mmCIF file of C-alpha atoms and ligand atoms in Angstrom:
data_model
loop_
_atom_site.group_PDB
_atom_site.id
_atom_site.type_symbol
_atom_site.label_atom_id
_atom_site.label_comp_id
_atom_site.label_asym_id
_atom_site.label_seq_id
_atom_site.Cartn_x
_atom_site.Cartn_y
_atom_site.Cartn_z
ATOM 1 C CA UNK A 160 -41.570 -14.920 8.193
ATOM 2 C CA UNK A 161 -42.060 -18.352 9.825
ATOM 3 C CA UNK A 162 -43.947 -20.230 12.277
ATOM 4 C CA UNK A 163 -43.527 -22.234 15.145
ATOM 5 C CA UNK A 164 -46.504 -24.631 16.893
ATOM 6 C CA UNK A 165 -46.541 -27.351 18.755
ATOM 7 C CA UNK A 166 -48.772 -29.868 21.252
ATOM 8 C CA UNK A 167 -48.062 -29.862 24.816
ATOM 9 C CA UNK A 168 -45.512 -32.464 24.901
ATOM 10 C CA UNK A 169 -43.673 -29.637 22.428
ATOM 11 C CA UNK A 170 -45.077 -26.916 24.786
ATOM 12 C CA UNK A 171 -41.347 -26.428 26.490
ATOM 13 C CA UNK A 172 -38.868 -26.562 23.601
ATOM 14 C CA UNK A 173 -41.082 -24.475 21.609
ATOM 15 C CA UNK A 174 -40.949 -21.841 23.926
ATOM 16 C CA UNK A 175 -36.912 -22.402 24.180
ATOM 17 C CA UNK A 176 -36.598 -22.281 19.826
ATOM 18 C CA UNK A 177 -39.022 -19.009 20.351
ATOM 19 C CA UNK A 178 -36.008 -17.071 22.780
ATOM 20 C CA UNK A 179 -33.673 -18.742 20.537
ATOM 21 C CA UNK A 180 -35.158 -17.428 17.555
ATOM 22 C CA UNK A 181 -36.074 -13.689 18.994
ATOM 23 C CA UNK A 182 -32.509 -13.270 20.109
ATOM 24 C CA UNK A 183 -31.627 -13.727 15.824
ATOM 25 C CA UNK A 184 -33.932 -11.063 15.192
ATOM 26 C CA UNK A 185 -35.460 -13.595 13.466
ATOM 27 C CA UNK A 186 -39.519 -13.096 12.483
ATOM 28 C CA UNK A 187 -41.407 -15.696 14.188
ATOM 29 C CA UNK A 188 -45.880 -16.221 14.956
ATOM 30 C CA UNK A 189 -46.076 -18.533 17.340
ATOM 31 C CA UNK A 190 -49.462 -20.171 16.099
ATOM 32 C CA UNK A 191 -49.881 -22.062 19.450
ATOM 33 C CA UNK A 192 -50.788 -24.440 21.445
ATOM 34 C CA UNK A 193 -50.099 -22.453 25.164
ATOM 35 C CA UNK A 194 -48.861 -25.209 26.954
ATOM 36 C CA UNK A 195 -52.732 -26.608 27.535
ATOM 37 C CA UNK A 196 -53.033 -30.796 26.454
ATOM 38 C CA UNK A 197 -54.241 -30.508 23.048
ATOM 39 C CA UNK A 198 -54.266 -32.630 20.005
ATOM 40 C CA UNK A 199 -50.788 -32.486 17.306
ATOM 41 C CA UNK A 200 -52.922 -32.779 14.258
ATOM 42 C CA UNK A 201 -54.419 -29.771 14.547
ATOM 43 C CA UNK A 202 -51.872 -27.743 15.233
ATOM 44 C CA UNK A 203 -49.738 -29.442 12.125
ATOM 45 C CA UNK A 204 -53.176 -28.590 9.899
ATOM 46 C CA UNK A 205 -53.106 -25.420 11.162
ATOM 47 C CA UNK A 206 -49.605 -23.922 10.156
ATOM 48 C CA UNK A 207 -48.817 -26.570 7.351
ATOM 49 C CA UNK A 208 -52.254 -24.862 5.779
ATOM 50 C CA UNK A 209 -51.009 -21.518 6.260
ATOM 51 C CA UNK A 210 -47.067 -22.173 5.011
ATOM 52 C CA UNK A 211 -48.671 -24.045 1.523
ATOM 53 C CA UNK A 212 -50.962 -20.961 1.781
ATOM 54 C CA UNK A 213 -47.593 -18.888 1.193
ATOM 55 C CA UNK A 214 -48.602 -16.873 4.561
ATOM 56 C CA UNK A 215 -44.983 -18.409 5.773
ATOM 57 C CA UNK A 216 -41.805 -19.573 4.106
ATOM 58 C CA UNK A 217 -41.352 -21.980 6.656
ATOM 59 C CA UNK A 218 -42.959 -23.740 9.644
ATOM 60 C CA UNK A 219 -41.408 -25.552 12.692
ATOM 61 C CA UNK A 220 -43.823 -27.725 14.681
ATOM 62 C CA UNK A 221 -42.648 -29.644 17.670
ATOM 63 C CA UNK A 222 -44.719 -32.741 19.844
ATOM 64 C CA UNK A 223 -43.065 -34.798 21.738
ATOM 65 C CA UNK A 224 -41.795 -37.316 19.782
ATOM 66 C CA UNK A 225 -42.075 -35.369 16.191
ATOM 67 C CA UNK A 226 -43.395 -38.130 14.594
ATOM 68 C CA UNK A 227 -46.874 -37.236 15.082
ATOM 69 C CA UNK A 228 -46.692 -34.133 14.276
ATOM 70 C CA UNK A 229 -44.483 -35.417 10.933
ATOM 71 C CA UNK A 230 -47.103 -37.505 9.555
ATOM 72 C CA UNK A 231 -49.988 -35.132 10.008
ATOM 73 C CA UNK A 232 -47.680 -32.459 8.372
ATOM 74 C CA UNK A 233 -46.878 -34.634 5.519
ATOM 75 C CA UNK A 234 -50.628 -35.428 4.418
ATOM 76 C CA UNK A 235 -51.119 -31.462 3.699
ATOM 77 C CA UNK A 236 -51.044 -30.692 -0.126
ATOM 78 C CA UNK A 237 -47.960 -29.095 -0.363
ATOM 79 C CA UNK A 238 -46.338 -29.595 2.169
ATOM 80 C CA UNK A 239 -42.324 -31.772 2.819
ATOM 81 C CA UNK A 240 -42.148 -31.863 6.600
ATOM 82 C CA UNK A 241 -38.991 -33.055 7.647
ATOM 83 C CA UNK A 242 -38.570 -35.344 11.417
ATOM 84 C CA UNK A 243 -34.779 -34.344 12.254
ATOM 85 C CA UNK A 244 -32.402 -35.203 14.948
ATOM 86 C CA UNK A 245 -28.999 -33.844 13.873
ATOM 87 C CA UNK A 246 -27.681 -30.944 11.892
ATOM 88 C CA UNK A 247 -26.755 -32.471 8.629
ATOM 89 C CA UNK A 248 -30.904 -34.126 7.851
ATOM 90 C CA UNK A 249 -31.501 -30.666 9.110
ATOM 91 C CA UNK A 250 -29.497 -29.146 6.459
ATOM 92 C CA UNK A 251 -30.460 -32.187 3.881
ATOM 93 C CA UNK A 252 -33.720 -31.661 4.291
ATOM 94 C CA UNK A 253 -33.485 -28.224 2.963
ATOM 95 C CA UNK A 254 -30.568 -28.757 0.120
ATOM 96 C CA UNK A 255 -32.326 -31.866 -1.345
ATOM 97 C CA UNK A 256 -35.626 -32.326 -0.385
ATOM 98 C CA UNK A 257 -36.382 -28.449 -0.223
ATOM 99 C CA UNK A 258 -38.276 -29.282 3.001
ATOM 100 C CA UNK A 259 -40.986 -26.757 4.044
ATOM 101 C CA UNK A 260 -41.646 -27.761 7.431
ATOM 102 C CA UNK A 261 -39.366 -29.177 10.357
ATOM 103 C CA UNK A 262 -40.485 -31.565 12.727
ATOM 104 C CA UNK A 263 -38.831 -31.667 15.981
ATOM 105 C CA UNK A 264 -38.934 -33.936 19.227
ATOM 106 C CA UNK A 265 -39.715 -32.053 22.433
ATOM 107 C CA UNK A 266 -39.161 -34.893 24.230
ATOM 108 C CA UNK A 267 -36.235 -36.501 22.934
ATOM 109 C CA UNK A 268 -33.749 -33.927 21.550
ATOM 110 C CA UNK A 269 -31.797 -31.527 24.379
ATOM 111 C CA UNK A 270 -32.695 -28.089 23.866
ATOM 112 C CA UNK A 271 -29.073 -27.198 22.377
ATOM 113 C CA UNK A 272 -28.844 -29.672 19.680
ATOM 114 C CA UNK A 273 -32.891 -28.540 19.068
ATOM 115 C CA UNK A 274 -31.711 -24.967 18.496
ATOM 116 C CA UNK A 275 -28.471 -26.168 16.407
ATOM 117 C CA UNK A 276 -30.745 -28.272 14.629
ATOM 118 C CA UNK A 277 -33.082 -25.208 13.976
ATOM 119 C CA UNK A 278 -30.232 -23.417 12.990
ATOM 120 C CA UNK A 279 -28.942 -25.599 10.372
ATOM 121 C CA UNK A 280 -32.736 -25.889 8.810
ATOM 122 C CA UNK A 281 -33.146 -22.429 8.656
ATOM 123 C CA UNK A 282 -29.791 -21.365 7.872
ATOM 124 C CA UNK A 283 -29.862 -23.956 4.299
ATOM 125 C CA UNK A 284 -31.264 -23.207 0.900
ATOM 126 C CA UNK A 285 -32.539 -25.610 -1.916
ATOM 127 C CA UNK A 286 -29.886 -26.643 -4.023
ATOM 128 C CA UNK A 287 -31.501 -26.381 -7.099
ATOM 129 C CA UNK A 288 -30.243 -29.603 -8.604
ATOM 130 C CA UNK A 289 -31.386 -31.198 -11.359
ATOM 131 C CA UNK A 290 -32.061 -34.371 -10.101
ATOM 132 C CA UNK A 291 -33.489 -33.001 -6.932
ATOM 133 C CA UNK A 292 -36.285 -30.613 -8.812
ATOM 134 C CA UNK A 293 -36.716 -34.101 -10.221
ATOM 135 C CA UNK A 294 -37.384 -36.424 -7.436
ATOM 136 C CA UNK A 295 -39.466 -33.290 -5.879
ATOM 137 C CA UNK A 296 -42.013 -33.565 -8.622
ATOM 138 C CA UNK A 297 -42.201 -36.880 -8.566
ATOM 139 C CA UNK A 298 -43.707 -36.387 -4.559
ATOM 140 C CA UNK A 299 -45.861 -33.375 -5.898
ATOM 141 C CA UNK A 300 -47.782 -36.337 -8.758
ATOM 142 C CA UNK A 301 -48.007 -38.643 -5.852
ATOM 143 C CA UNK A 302 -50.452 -35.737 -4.049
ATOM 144 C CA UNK A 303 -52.527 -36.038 -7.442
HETATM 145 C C1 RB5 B 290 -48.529 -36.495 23.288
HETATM 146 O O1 RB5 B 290 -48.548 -37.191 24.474
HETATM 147 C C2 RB5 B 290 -47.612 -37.186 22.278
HETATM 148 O O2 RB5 B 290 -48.205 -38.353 21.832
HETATM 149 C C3 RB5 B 290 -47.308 -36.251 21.127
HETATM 150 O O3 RB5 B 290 -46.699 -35.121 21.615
HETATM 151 C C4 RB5 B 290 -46.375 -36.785 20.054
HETATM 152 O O4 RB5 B 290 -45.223 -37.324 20.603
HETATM 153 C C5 RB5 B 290 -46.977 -37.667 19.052
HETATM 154 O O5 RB5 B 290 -46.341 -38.106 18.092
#
């Protein structure tokens, strides 16, 4: 299972990944917000809690920019939220930094690329390597 949120200026394309997504067959909680001006940083705190929780594998938030939503993300123990504009950090993200949460641009990427981008996150899997599992615990001591 994953989850999607957003702010309003993510309102749109989160509504486009959620079709996107449905058509898969994929399981997806939309956690909010319903199109109503809001505030990112508590939508990130409220699914990046619940995916370190291990209520979600993964989480997808969207503002308009990402970047807001990125850095909020990225201050939750636990949590690698990943800002991506193209397939292959999409599919990085997952292979080497075993990113938990994507962070996408409602404003900036076209809703295509946004879904192929979606895609390639969700379609990827850690690649286990050595050096990776290394670098990752060197960001979990720099939570401690
Ligand atoms: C909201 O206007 C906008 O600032 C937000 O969606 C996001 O882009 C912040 O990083």
């Amino acid at each position: 299972m994953i989850a999607i949120a957003s702010d309003h200026g993510g309102y749109a394309l989160k509504q486009e990944l959620l079709a996107h997504l449905a058509q898969q067959g994929m399981a997806v909680e939309d956690l909010g917000c319903q199109g109503e001006r809001t505030d990112y940083p508590q939508y990130a705190e409220k699914l990046c809690r619940a995916v370190a929780q291990g209520k979600y594998e993964r989480g997808i938030l969207v503002c308009g920019t990402g970047i807001g939503m990125s850095i909020a993300a990225n201050k939750v123990h636990g949590i690698r939220a990943a800002l991506c504009g193209d397939c292959y950090s999409a599919r990085m993200a997952r292979e080497h930094n075993d990113a938990n949460v994507l962070c996408l641009g409602g404003r900036v990427l076209g809703t295509e690329l946004a879904k192929q981008i979606t895609d390639a996150y969700l379609a990827a899997g850690f690649s286990n390597g050595e050096s990776h599992i290394r670098r990752i615990a060197m960001i979990k001591d720099l939570e401690s």
